[in-house]
Tab-separated table of C-alpha atoms in Angstrom:
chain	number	residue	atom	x	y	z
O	1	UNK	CA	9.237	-17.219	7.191
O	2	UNK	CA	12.492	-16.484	9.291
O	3	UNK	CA	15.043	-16.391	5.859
O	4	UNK	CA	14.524	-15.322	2.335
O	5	UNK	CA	17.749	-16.196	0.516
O	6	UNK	CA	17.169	-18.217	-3.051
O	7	UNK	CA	13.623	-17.217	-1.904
O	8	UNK	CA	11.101	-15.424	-5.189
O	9	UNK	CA	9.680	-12.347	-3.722
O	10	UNK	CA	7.492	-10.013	-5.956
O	11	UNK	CA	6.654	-6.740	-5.464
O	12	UNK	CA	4.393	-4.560	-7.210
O	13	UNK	CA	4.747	-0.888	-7.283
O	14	UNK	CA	8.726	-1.126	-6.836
O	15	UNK	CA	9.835	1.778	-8.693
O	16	UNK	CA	9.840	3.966	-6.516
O	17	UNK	CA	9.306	4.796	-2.509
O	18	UNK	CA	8.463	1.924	-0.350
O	19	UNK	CA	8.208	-0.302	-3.143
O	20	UNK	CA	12.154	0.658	-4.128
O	21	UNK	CA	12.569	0.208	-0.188
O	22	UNK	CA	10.941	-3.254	-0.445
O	23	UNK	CA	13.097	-4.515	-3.481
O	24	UNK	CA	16.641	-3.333	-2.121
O	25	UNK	CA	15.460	-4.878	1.302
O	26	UNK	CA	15.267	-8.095	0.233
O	27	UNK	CA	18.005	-8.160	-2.527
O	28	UNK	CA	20.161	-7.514	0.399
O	29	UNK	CA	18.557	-10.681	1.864
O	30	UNK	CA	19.691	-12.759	-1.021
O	31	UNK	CA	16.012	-13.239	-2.495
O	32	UNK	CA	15.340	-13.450	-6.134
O	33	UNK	CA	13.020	-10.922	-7.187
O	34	UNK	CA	9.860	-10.382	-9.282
O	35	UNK	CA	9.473	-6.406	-9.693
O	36	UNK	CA	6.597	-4.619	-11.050
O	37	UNK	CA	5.418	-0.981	-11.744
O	38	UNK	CA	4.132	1.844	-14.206
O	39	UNK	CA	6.572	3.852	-14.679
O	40	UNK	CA	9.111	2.013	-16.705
O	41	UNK	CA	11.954	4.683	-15.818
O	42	UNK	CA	11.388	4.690	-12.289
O	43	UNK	CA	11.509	0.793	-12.199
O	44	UNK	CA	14.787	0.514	-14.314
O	45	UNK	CA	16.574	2.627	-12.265
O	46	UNK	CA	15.670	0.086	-9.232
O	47	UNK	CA	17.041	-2.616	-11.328
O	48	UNK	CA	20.027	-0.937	-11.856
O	49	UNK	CA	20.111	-0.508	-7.825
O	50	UNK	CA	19.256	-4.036	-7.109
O	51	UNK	CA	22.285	-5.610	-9.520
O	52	UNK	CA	24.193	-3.670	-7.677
O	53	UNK	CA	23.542	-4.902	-4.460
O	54	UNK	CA	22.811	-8.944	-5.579
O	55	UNK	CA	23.736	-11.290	-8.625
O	56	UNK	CA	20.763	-13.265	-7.550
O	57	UNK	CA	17.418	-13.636	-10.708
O	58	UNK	CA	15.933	-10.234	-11.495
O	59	UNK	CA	12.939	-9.803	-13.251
O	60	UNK	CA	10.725	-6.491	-14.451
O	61	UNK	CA	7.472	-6.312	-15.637
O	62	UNK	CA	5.691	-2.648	-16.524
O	63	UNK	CA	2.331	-2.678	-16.708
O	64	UNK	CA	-0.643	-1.570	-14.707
O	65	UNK	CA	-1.373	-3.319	-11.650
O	66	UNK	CA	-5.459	-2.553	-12.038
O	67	UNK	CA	-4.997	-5.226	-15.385
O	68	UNK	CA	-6.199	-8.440	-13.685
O	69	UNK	CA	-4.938	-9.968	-17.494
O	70	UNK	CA	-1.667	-8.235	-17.237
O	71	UNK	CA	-1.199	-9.618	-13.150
O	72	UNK	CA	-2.079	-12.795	-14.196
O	73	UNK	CA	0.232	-13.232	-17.207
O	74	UNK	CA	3.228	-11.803	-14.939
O	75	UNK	CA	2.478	-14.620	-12.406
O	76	UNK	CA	2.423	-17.249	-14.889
O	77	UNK	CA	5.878	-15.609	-16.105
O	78	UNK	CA	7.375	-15.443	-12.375
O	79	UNK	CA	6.594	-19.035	-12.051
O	80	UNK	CA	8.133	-19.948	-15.233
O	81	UNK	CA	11.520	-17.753	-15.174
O	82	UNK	CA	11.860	-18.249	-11.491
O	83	UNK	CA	9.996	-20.476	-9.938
O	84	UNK	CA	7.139	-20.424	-7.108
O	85	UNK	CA	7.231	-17.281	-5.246
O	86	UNK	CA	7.400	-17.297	-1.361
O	87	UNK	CA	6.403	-13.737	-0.869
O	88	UNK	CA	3.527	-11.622	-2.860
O	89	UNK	CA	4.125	-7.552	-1.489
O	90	UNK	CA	0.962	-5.985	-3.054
O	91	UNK	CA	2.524	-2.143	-2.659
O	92	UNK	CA	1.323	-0.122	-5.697
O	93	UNK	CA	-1.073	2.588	-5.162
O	94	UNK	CA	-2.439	5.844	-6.607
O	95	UNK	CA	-3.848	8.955	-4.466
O	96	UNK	CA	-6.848	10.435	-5.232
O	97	UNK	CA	-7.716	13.660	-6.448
O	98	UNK	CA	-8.099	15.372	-3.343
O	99	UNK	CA	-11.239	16.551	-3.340
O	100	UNK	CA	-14.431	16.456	-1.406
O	101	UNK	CA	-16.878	14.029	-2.293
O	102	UNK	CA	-18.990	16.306	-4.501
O	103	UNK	CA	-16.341	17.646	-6.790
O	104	UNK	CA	-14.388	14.187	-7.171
O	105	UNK	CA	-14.985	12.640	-10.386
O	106	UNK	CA	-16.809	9.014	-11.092
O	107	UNK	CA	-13.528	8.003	-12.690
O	108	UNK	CA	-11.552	9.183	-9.980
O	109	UNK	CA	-13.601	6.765	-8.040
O	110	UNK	CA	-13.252	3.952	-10.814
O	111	UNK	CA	-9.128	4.139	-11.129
O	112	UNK	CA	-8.537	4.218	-7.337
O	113	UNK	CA	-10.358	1.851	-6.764
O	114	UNK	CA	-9.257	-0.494	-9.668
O	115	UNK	CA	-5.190	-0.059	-9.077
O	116	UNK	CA	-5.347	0.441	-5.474
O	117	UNK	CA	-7.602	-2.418	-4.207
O	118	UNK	CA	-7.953	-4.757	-7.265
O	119	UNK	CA	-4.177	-4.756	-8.106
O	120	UNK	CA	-4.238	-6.112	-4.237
O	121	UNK	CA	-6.711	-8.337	-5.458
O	122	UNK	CA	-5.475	-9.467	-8.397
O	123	UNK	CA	-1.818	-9.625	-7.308
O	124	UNK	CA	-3.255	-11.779	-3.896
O	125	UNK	CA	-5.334	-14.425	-6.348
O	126	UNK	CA	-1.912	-14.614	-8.618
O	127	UNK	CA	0.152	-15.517	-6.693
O	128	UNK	CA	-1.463	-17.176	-3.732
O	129	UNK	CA	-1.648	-21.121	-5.856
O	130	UNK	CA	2.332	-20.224	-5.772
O	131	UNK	CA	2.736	-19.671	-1.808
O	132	UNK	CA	0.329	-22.751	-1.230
O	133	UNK	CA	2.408	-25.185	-4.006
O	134	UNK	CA	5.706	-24.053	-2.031
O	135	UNK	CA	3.922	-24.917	1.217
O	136	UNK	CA	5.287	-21.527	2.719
O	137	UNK	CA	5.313	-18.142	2.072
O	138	UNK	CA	3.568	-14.430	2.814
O	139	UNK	CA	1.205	-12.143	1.601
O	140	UNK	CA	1.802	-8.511	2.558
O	141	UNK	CA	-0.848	-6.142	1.184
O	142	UNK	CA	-0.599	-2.320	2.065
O	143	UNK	CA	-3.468	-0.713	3.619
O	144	UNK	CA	-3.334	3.037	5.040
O	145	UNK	CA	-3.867	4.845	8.369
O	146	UNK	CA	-6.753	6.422	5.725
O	147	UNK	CA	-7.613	2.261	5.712
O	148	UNK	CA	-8.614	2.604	9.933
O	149	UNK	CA	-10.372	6.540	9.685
O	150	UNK	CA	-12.367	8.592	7.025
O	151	UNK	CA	-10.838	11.734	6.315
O	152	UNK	CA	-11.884	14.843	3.984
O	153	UNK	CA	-10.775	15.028	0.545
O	154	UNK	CA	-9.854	11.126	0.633
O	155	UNK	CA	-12.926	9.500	0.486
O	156	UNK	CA	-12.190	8.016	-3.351
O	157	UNK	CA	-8.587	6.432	-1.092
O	158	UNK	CA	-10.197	5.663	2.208
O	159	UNK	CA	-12.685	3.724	0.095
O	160	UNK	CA	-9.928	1.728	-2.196
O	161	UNK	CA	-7.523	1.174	1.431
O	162	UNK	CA	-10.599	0.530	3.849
O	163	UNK	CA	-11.623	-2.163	0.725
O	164	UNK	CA	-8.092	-3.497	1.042
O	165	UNK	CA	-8.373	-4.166	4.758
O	166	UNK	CA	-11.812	-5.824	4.725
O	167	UNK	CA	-10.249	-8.130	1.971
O	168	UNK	CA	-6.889	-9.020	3.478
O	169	UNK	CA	-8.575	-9.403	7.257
O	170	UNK	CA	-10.902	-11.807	5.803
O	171	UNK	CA	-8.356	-13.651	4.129
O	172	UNK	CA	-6.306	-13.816	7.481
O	173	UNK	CA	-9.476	-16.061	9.186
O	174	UNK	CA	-9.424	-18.104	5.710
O	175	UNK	CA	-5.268	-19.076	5.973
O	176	UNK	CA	-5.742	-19.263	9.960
O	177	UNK	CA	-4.950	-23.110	9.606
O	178	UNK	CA	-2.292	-22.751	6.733
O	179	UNK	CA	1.381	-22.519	5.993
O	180	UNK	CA	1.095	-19.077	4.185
O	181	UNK	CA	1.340	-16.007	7.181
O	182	UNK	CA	-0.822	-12.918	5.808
O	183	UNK	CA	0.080	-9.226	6.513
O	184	UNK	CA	-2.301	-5.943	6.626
O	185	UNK	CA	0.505	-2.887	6.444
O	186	UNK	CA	-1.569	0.971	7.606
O	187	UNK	CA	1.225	2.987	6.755
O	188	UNK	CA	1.354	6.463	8.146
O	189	UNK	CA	2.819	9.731	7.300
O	190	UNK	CA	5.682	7.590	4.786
O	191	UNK	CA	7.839	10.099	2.530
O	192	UNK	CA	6.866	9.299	-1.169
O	193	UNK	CA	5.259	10.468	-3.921
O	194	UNK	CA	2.107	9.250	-3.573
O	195	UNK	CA	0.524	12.761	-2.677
O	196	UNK	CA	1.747	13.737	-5.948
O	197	UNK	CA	-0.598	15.499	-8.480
O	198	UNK	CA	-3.441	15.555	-5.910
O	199	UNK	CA	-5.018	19.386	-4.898
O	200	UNK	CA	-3.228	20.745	-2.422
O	201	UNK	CA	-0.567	17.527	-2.184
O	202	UNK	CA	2.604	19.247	-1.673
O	203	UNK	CA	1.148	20.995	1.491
O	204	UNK	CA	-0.226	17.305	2.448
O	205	UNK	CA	3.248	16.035	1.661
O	206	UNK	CA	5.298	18.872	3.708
O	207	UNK	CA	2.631	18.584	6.571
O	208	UNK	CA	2.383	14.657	7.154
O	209	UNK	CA	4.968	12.810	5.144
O	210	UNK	CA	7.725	12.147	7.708
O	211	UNK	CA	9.124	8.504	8.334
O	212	UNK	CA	11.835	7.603	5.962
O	213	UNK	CA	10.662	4.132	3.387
O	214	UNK	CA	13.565	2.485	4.794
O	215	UNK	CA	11.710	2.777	8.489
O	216	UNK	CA	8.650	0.668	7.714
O	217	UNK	CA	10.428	-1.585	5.140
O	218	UNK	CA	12.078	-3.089	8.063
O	219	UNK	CA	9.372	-3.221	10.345
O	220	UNK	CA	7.687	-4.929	7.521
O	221	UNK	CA	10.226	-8.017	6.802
O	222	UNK	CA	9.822	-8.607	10.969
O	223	UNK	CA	6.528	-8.633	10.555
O	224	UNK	CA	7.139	-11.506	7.971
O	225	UNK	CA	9.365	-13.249	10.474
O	226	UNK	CA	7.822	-13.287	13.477
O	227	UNK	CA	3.871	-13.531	11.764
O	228	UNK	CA	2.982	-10.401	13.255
O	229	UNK	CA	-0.339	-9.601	11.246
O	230	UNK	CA	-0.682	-5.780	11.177
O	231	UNK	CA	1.899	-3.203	11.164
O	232	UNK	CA	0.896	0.742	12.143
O	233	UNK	CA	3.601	1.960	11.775
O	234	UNK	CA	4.764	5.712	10.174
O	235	UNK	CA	4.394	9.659	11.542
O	236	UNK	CA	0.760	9.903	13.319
O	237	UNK	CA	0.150	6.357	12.618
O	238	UNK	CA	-0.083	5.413	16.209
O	239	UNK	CA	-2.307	8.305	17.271
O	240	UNK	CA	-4.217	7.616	14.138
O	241	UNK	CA	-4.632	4.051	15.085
O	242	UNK	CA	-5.625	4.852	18.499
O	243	UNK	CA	-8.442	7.522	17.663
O	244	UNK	CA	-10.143	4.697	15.415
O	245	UNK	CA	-11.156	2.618	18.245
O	246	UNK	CA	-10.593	4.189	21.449
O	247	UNK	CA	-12.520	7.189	20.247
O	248	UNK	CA	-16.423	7.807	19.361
O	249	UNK	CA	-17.126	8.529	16.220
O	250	UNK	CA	-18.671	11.667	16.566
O	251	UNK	CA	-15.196	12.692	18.663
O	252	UNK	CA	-13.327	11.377	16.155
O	253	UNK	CA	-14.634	13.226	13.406
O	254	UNK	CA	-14.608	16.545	15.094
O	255	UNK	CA	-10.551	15.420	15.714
O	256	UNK	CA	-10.111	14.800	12.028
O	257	UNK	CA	-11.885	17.900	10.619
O	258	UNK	CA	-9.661	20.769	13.314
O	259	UNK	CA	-6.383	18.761	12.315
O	260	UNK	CA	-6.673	19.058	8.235
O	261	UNK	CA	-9.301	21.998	8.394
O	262	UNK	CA	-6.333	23.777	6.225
O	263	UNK	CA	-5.908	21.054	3.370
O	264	UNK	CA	-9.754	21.970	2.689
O	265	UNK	CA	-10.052	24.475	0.133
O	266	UNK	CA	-12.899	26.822	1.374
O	267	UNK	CA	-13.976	27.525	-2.320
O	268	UNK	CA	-14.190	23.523	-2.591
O	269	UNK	CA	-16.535	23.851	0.522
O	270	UNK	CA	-18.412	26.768	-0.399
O	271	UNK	CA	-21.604	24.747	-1.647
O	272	UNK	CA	-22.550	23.717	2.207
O	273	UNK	CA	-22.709	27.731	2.616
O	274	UNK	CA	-25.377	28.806	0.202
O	275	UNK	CA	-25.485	32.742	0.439
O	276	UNK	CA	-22.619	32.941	2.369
């Protein structure tokens, strides 16, 4: 896709961060848009930011992304109110609890998984009969650099992102011979709030949450134009993305475990030191 004015562009997860970034992106662009998230006060105040940059159809849906009931109904409504939608930007996401894998929680397992790779899921099957009835359009569905490496106290995340890439490459092969471009987005160190709530996520946040939403919004929408299929893009991402294949395992996990040795809580680790 090379413009997106008049265009129906949903994105999930828009009330805040890159999600916020997405939505005033392309209202700028002249697209209508489909907007979706959680937090109802968060998402109303990106409303209120997108009328103020475009008179072009706005509509905002609050519910949880992890609902495949709830996705499905606000696809029928998109396609109703507005029309076929050209792009699907499957954005929302939850961190973990930030934990090792022995003190994380089955249902920390359950809800990261459910929002952040079935609301992919769900938002992807939605909307993709829309995309193939318009004969054009993208899917964009956001990975992490936590989607290309394991890394401690993530391994309820790396699970849900590493899910999401297996899903969205496969789906790449599948559209190979269609109209509809697909997109696998490994952010890096972005500045929101995802950290938020997780042990020890303000330190994560101060320590690796650099690039600006803004920055990898726009590196996004090329993507989109030019059919680019992955974006790495974000602070570390590129050294990130270089250690997962240019590096052995065994090297790379040694890597991993010296740079965030101080995000993990030696109480949390005490159990491998019986005695000690």
């Amino acid at each position: 896709m090379k413009q997106f004015t008049d265009k129906v562009v949903v994105i999930t997860g828009a009330g805040s961060g890159m999600g916020r970034g997405y939505a005033l992106a392309f209202a700028r662009l002249g697209a209508k848009l489909a907007l979706n998230d959680y937090d109802r006060e968060g998402l109303e105040e990106t409303g209120t930011l997108v009328r103020a940059l475009s008179d072009k159809a706005l509509l905002t849906d609050v519910f949880d992304v992890g609902s495949r009931g709830h996705m499905y109904d606000f696809a029928t409504r998109v396609k109703a109110e507005m029309g076929n939608a050209s792009v699907i930007i499957n954005n929302a996401g939850v961190s973990g609890e930030g934990l090792p894998t022995w003190g994380l929680s089955d249902d920390s397992y359950e809800r990261v998984m459910q929002i952040n790779f079935f609301g992919v899921l769900y938002g992807t099957r939605a909307f993709l009969p829309q995309l193939l009835a318009s004969d054009e359009g993208a899917v964009v569905n956001v990975s992490s650099i936590f989607g290309l490496v394991g890394t401690p106290n993530s391994s309820d995340y790396c699970a849900s992102k590493f899910a999401v890439r297996g899903f969205t490459e496969s789906l790449m092969v599948e559209l190979e011979e269609s109209p509809i471009s697909v997109h696998l987005v490994h952010p890096g160190g972005i500045r929101t709030n995802i950290a938020k709530g997780a042990v020890k996520g303000e330190e994560f946040a101060d320590k690796y949450l650099k690039t600006e939403p803004d920055d990898i919004v726009e590196q996004v929408i090329r993507c989109i134009r030019s059919g680019k299929q992955r974006l790495v893009y974000g602070h570390q991402a590129r050294r990130i993305w270089l250690a997962s294949w240019a590096m052995s395992l065994e090297k790379r996990n040694r890597l991993l475990f010296r740079e965030m040795q101080d995000m993990m809580d030696p109480e949390h680790y005490s159990i491998l030191r019986p005695g000690a």
